[in-house]
XYZ file of C-alpha atoms in Angstrom:
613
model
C -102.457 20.347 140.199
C -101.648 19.073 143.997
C -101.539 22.031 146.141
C -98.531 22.595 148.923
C -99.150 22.262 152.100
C -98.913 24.464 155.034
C -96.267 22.345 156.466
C -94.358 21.907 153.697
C -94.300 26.291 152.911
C -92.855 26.360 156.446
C -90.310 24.157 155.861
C -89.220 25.589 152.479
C -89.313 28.796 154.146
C -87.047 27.448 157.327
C -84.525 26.508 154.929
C -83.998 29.415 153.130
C -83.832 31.395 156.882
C -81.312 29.212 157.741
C -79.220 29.629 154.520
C -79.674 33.401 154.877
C -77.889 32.941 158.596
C -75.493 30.633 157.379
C -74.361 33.205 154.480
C -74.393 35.940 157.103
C -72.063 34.351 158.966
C -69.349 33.274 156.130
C -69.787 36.876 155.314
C -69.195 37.882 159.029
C -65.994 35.441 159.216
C -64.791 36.553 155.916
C -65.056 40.339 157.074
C -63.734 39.081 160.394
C -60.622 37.245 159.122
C -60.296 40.361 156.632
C -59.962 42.879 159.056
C -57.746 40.223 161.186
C -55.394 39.612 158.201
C -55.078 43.377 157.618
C -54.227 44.063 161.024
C -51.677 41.400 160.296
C -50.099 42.646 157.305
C -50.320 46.047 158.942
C -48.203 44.604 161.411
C -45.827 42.568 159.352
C -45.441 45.860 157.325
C -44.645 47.982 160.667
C -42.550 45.655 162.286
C -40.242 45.141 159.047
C -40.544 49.598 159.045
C -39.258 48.972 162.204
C -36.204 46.688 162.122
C -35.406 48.689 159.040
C -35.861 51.802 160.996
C -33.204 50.438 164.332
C -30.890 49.032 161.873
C -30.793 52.556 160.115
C -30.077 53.983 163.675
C -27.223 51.556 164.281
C -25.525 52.926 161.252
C -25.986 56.473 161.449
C -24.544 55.326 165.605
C -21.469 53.532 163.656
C -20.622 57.008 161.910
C -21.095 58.659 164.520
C -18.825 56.576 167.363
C -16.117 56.756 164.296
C -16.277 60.225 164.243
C -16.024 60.683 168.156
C -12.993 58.672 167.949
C -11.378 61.218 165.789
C -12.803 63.615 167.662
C -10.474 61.435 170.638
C -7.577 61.956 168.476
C -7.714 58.536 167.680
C -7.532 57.092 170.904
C -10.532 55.023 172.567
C -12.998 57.459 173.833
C -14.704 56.695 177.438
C -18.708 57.101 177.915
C -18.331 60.751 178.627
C -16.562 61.703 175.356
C -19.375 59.061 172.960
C -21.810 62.175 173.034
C -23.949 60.886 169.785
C -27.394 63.064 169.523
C -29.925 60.460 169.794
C -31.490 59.447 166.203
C -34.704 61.142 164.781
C -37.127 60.450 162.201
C -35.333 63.852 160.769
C -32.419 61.721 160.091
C -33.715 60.298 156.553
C -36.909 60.264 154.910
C -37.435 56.894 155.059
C -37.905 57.633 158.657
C -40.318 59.792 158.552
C -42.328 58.314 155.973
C -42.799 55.560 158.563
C -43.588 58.130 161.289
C -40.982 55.981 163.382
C -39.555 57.182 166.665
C -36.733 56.117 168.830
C -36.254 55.419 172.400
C -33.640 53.915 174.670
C -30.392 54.914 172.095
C -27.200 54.338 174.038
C -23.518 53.857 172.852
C -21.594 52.629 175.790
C -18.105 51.392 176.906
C -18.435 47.214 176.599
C -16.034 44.136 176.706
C -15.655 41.898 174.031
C -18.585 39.907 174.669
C -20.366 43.229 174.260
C -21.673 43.464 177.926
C -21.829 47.029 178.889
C -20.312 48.045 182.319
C -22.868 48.432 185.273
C -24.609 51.420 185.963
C -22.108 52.405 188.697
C -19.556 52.803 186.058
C -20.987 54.781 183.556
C -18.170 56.919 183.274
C -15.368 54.847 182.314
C -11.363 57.139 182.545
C -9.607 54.509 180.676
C -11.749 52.156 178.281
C -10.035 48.420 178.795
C -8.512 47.382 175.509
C -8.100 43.493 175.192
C -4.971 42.764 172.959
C -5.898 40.278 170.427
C -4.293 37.293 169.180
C -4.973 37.809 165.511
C -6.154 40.972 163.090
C -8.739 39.537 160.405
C -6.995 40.034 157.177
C -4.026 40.191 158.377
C -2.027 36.768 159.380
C 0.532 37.313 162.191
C -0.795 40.600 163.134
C -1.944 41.565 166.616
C -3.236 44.515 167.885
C -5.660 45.716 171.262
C -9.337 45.944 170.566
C -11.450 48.514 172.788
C -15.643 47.230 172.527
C -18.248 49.767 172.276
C -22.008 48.141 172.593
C -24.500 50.287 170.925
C -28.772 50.039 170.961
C -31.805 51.691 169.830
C -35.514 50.649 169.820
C -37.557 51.944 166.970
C -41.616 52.176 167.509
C -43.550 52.616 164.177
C -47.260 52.980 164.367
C -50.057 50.388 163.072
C -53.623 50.256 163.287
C -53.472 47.724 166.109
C -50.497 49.785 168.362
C -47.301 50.980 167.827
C -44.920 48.302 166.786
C -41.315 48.170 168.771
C -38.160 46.573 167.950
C -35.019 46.818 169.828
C -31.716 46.151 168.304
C -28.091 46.014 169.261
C -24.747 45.845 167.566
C -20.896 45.610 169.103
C -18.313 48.458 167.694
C -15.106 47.412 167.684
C -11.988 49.879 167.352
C -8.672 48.154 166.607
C -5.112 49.498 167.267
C -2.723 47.610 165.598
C 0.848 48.995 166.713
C 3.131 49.262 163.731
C 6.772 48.899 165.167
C 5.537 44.882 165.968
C 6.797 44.393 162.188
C 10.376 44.235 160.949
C 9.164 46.409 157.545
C 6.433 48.701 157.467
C 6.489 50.618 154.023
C 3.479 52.710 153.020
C 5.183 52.605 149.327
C 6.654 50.024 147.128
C 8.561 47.758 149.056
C 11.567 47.008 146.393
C 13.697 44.252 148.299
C 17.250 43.736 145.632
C 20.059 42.965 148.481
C 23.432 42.249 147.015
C 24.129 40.147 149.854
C 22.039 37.302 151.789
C 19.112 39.056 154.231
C 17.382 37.025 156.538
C 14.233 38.651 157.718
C 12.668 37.185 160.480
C 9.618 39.895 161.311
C 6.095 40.665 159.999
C 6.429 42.339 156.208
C 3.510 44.979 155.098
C 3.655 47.344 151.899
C 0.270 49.266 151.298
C 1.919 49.385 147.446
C 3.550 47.039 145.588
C 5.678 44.366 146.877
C 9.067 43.552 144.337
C 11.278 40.935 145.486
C 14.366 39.323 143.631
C 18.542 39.727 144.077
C 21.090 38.954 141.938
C 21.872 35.869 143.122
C 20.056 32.816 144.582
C 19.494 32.829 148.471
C 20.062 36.150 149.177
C 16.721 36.742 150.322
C 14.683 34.675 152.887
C 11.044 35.558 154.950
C 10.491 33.902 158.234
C 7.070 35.214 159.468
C 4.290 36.631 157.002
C 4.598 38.880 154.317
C 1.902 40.803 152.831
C 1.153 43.638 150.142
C -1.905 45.668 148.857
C -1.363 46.302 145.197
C 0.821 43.454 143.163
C 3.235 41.074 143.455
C 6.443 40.662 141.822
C 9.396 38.310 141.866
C 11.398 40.575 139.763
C 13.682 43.461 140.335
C 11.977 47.099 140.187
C 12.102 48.329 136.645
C 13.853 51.240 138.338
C 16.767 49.515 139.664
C 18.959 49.642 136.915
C 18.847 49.992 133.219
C 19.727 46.597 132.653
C 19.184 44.359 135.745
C 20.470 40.447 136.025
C 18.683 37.678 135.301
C 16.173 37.769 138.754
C 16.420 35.608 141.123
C 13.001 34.777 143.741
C 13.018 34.803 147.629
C 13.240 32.161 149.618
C 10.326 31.513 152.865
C 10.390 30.034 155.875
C 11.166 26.514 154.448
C 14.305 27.413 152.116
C 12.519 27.144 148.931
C 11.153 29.674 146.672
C 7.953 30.030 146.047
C 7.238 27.289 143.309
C 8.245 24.363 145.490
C 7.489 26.171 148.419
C 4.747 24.468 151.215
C 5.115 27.334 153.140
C 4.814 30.008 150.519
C 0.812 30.146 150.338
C 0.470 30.358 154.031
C 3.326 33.416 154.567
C 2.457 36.102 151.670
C -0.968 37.336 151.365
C -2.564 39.499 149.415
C -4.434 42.394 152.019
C -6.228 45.400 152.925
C -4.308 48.396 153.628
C -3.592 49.532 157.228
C -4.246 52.844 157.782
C -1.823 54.625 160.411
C -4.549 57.448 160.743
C -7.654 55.580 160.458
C -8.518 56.620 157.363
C -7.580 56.436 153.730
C -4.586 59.096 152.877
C -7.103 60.998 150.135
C -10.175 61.399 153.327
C -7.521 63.365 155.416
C -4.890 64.765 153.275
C -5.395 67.903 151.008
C -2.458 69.754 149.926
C -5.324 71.840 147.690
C -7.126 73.864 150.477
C -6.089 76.711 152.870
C -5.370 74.162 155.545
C -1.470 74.038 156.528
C -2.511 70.735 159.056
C -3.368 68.228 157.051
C -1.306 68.004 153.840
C 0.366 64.630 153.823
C 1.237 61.657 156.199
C 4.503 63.402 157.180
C 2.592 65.327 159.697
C 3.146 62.740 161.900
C 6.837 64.155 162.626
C 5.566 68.170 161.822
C 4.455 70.411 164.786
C 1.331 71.875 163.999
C 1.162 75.004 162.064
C -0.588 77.574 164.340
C -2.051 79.873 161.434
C -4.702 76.736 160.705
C -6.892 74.581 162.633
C -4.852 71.082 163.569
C -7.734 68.239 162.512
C -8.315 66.318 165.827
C -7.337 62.868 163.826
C -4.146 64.452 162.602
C -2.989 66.187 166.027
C -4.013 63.322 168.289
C -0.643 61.052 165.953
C 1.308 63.727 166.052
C 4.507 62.974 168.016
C 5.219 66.927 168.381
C 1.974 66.597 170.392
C 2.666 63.554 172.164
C 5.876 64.615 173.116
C 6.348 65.366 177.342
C 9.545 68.101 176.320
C 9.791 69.682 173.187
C 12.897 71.852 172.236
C 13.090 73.727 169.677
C 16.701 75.403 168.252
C 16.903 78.413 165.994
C 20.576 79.430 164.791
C 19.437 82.664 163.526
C 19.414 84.231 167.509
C 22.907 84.508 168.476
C 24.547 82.009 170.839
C 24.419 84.140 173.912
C 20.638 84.409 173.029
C 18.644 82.232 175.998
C 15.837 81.766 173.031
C 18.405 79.546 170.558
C 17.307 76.909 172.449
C 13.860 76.564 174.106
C 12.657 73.853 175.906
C 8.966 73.367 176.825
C 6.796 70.646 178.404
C 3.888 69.287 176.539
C 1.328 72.080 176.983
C 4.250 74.446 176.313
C 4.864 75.623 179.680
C 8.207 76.080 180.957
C 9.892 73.390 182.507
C 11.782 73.355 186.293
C 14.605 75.249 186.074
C 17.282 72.641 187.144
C 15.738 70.526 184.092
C 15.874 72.804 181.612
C 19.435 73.763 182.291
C 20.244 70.018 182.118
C 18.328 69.218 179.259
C 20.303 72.536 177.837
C 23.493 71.015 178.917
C 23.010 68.004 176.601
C 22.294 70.283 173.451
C 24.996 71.834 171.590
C 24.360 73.904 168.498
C 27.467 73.129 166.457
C 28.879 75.614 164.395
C 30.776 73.165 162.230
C 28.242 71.649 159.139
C 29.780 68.109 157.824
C 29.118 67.608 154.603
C 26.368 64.913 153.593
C 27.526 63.678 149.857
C 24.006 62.219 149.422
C 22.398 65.761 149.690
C 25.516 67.178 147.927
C 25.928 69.433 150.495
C 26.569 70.693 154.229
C 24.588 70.412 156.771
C 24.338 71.887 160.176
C 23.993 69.641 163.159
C 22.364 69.852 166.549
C 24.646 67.660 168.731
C 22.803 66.150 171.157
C 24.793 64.023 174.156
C 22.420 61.126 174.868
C 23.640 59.868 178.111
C 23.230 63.567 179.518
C 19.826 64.012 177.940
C 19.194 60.573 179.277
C 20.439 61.478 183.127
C 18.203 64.748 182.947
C 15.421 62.996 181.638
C 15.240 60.303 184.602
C 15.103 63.428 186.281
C 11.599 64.298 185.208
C 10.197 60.797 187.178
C 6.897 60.093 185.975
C 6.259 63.464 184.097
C 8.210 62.186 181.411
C 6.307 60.007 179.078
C 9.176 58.784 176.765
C 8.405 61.062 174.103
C 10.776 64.083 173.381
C 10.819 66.472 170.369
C 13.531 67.846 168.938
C 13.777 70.176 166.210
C 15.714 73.164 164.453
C 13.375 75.643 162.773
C 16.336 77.812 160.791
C 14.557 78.698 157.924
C 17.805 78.583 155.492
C 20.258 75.672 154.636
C 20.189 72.104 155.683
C 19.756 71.740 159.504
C 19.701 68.310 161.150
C 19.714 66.675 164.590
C 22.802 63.969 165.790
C 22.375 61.567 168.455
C 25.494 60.745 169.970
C 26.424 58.880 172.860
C 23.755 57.002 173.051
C 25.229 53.606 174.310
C 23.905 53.168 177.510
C 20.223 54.477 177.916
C 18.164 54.110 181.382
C 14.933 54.026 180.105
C 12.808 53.443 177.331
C 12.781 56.739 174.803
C 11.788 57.789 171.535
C 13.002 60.920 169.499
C 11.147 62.751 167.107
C 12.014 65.354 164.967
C 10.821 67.451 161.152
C 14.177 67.590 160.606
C 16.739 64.507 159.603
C 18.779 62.440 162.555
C 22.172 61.248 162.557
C 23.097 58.468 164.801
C 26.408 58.162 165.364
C 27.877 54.913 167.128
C 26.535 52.343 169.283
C 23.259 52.938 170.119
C 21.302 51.220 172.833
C 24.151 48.458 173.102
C 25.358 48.838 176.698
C 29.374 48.390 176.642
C 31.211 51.042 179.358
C 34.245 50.947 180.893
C 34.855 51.073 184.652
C 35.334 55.236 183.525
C 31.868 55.031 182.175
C 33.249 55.611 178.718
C 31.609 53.683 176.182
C 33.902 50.957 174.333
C 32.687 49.718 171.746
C 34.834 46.302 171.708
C 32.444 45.364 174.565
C 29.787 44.946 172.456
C 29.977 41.607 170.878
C 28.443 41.961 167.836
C 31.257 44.287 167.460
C 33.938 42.072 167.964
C 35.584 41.168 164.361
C 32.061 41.847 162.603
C 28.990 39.931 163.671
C 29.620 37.173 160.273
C 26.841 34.732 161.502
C 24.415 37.833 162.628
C 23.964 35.891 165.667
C 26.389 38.027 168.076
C 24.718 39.882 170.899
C 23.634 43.554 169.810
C 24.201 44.242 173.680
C 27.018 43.881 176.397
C 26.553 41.566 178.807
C 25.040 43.264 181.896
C 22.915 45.712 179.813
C 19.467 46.256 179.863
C 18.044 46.933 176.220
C 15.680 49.562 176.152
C 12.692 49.978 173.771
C 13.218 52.906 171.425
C 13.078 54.805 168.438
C 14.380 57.493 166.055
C 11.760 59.358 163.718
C 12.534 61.745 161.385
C 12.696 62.932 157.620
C 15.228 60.749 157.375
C 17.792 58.877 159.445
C 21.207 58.254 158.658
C 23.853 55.917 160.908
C 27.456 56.988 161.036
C 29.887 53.957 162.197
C 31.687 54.250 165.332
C 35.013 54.870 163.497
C 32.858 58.395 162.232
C 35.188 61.538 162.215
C 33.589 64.938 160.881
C 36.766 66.207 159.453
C 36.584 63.191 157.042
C 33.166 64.418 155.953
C 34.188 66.054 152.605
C 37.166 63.484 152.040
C 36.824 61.166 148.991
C 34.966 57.812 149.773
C 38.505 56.084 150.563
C 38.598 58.792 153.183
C 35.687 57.896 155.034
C 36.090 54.155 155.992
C 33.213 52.789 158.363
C 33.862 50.379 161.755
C 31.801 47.311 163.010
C 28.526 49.225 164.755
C 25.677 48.333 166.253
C 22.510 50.222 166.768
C 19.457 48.472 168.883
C 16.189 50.727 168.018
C 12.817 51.488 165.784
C 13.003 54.145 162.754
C 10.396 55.895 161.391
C 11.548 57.689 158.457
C 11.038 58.838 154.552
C 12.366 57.631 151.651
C 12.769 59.243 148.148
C 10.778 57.062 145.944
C 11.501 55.497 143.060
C 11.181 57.411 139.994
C 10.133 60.299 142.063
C 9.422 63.105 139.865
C 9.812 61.644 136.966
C 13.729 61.072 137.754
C 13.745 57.275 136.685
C 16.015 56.630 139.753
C 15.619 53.826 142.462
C 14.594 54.304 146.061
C 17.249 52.150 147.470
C 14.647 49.917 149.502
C 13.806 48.996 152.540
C 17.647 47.099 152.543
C 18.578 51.172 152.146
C 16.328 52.254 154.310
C 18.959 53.667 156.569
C 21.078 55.995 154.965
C 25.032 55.677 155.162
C 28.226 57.712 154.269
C 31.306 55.826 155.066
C 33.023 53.036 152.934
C 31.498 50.060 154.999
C 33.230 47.314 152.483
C 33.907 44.469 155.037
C 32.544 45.842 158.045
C 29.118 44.671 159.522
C 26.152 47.021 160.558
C 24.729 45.102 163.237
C 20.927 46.349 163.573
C 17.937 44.879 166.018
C 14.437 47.391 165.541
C 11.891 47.726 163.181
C 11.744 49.612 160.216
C 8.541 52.137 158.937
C 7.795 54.433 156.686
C 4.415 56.585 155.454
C 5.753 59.392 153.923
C 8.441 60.999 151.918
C 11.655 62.847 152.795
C 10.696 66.429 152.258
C 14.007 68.130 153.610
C 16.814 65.444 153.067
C 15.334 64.488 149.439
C 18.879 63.392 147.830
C 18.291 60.928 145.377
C 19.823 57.006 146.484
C 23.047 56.373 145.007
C 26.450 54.563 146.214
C 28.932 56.353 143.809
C 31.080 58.648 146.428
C 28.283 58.125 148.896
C 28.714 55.261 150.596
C 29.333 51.580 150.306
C 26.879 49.411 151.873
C 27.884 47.190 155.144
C 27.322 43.431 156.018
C 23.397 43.702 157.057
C 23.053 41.678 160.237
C 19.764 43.164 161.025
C 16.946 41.321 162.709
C 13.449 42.336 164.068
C 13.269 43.662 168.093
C 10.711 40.975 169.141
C 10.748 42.696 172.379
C 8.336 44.774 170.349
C 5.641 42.778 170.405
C 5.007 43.626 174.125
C 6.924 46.600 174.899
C 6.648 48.901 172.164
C 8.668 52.425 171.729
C 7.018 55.114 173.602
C 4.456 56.744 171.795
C 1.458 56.348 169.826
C 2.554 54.554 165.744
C -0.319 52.519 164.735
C -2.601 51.349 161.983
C -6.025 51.701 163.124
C -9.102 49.322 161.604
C -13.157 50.153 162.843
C -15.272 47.244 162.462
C -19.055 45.996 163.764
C -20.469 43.201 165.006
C -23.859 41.507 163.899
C -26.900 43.021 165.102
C -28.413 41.357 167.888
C -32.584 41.485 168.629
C -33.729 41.973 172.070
């Protein structure tokens, strides 16, 4: 057998050196690249802890700026009322788990780009709300959008460093005034008019929506109409026990809806609008101890003083928004200087020389009329409108537009009548818990050289307003923007005599009126209580007493309602009651840019997509 040599033993044994190195260093690379991939997923799995963790933190910042805007009474809040505690891992477990921390958490005033204001302005009085052109959801909508821009970096740890990652995200708060629609019904909206209705504003229910009349073309939309719950082209099943054949609306073309090309693009199907930010069942209990917070009518109630007043509730409360409040209580006697008290906003006394003329304007009748809806009589606070108007002016700029009125006798039916009310300086909205009459012209200009208000000088006055497209004003006049809210308004003609009140329908026969101005009011529902009756609808909204056969209610406003008539809760009839007038009623568009004084809108919270920094 040949033996090896030397040589060759070296260079077996160089070769299997140099496959011992090169195994070493795959090895060493494969523990390298192990390790480096670990790091890696380490990393991956941080960083994803991470966004996780800052998106978490822009959420629990979302809830948070909501709840500081209730906290605002539902108004935008500046920089120094967002005071949101900074988030902690203590906030959910996921957060600690991850050991995360945050840093750099800020919720700041911003404009709708979401740029926050500089430094210098960090403190903002009055956050800048830009109105917007459109509400998403809701077609011919607008409203004023105030821009919050919120950020947070979350740090989680990894075996190569802690792992950052700062987010942001745009908060947008939406107020979406209500008068800017011609019919705002929290309930079914249950449209049946007997005679042809042209409505030429915005149309919202947050129920049902039932359209149909006796008769073709009675009933036309001109701008958009939308509902929450369901549709109908059919009367109410409440109407009447055995209702005509129905006949659909008409839109903006003159067709109904199955030839219609306009049809699709005016009614749509929504979300609700919430007047207090909130669903009705996440505010209202009528179960607990709390007096403050039972229904939606609490917009007209003052607060009761026994219970705490929740900030979202009291900030829409037009007893709180109100500059002068006045408050009337027939049991003192009428010598008594407390019958009538009148009080600024805070509840402090007003000047003396107002308060006697605001006084002046007031007078507590001691004649009831009798109201043949309620089936009986009901005492009146008679207030003089152009004197309440003169003192008013008096009050310059501490005056905000708002005034309260209300009559707190605890027995009988006690009510509050506007009268006079022609010719008004300025722009004014009345509020009461109890009901409101109007009586006469209201908001229409039309004096004599006397200053006596003649109603002939009104055009739409003049013979009826047949075509609805008479003036609602005199020439010369200056409409104001206003409104009446209350349990429930009623309009008596001009031709209105109290003496007549208890007289036989025949006795009570209405004359061409006009009344320019926003109502916020109840309604008895249909089949409320299990009575099987009709509301009336919207086209009843108002409520009447006079024989109005041939004589035209001329009407320019807007017409809302979130709540039902607690006090004035006669059931809608014509019988003895009344007999409806020619409707010549038409949205104010002046609305749209000059509301009513006062706070009366739907508000909507939305965010914007995060945004990485």
């Amino acid at each position: 057998m040949k033996k090896q040599s030397s040589n060759e033993n070296g260079a077996t044994l160089l070769v299997a050196m140099g496959a011992l190195v090169l195994i070493a260093a795959l090895v060493g690379i494969a523990l390298t690249s192990t390790a480096h991939n670990g790091r890696m997923t380490d990393r991956e799995q941080s960083f994803t802890r991470a966004l996780n963790s800052a998106d978490g933190a822009l959420e629990y910042a979302y809830a948070s700026w909501k709840n500081a805007v209730r906290n605002n009474g539902l108004r935008p809040p500046n920089n120094s009322q967002v005071t949101i505690a900074a988030p902690t891992s203590a906030l959910h477990s996921g957060f600690a788990s991850s050991a995360v921390t945050f840093s750099d958490f800020s919720v700041a005033n911003a404009n709708q780009w979401g740029e926050t204001t500089d430094a210098s302005d960090a403190i903002i009085t009055n956050p800048v709300a830009v109105q917007l052109a459109t509400i998403p959801g809701h077609p011919g909508w607008k409203g004023n959008g105030s821009f919050y821009s919120a950020r947070v970096t979350a740090s989680v740890p990894s075996r190569s460093g802690p792992v950052p990652v700062t987010l942001g995200r745009t908060f947008q708060l939406t107020g979406v005034p209500l008068f800017q629609a011609a019919i705002f019904f929290e309930h079914d909206i249950e449209l049946h008019p007997g005679a042809q209705m042209t409505i030429n504003g915005l149309v919202h229910t947050n129920s049902n929506l039932w359209l149909a009349t006796s008769a073709a073309d009675r009933l036309k939309f001109l701008s958009n109409v939308s509902y929450v719950g369901d549709y109908h082209e059919e009367f109410n099943p409440f109407m009447e026990t055995t209702p005509p054949p129905p006949n659909p609306p008409l839109w903006s073309d003159g067709l109904p809806a199955s030839i219609s090309t306009t049809f699709a693009s005016q009614l749509q199907k929504t979300e609700r609008m919430e007047p207090f930010g909130a669903e009705p069942a996440q505010l209202f209990d009528t179960i607990d101890a709390n007096l403050n917070n039972d229904s939606a009518r609490e917009f007209i109630e003052p607060p009761v003083t026994s219970s705490p007043d929740p900030a979202d509730i009291a900030g829409m409360r037009f007893y709180n928004q109100a500059s002068v409040r006045v408050t009337i209580d027939r049991t003192k006697p009428a010598a008594d200087p407390n019958r009538i008290v009148v009080r600024d906003g805070s509840d402090a006394a007003l000047p003396a020389a107002t308060n006697t003329a605001i006084r002046a304007a007031l007078n507590v009748s001691s004649t009831p009329i009798y109201d043949w809806r309620e089936g009986e009589n009901v005492s009146l606070t008679n207030v003089d409108m152009k004197a309440l108007d003169g003192a008013l002016v008096g009050m310059g700029a501490s005056f905000n537009g708002v005034i309260y009125i209300h009559d707190v006798t605890p027995t009988g039916k006690n009510a509050v009548r506007l009268q006079n009310g022609a010719v008004l300086s300025r722009d004014l909205s009345v509020a009461s818990q109890n009901a409101v009459y109007i009586q006469g012209d209201y908001n229409t200009g039309g004096v004599t050289g006397a200053g006596v208000h003649d109603p002939s000088l009104v055009p739409a006055n003049n013979a009826g307003n047949p075509t609805g497209t008479d003036s609602p004003t005199a020439p010369g006049y200056v409409k104001r923007s206003t409104a009446v809210m209350a349990d429930a308004v009623m309009i008596l003609s001009n031709a209105w005599v109290d003496g007549n009140s208890t007289a036989a329908l025949a006795g009570r026969v209405a004359d061409h009126t006009t009344v320019n101005t926003a109502i916020l009011s109840g309604i008895v529902p249909s089949n409320d209580g299990g009575s099987g009756r009709y509301s009336g609808g919207p086209h009843n909204f108002p409520r009447f007493l006079e024989k109005w056969s041939g004589k035209d209610l001329t009407y320019l406003g807007s017409m809302v309602q979130i709540f039902n008539s607690k006090n004035f809760d006669g059931m809608f009839d014509t019988a003895n009651i009344y007999s409806p007038p020619g409707r010549r009623w038409g949205f104010d568009t002046a609305f749209l840019t000059q509301p009513p004084p006062g706070t009366l809108q739907s508000l909507q919270y939305s965010r914007g997509r995060w945004e990485r920094f």
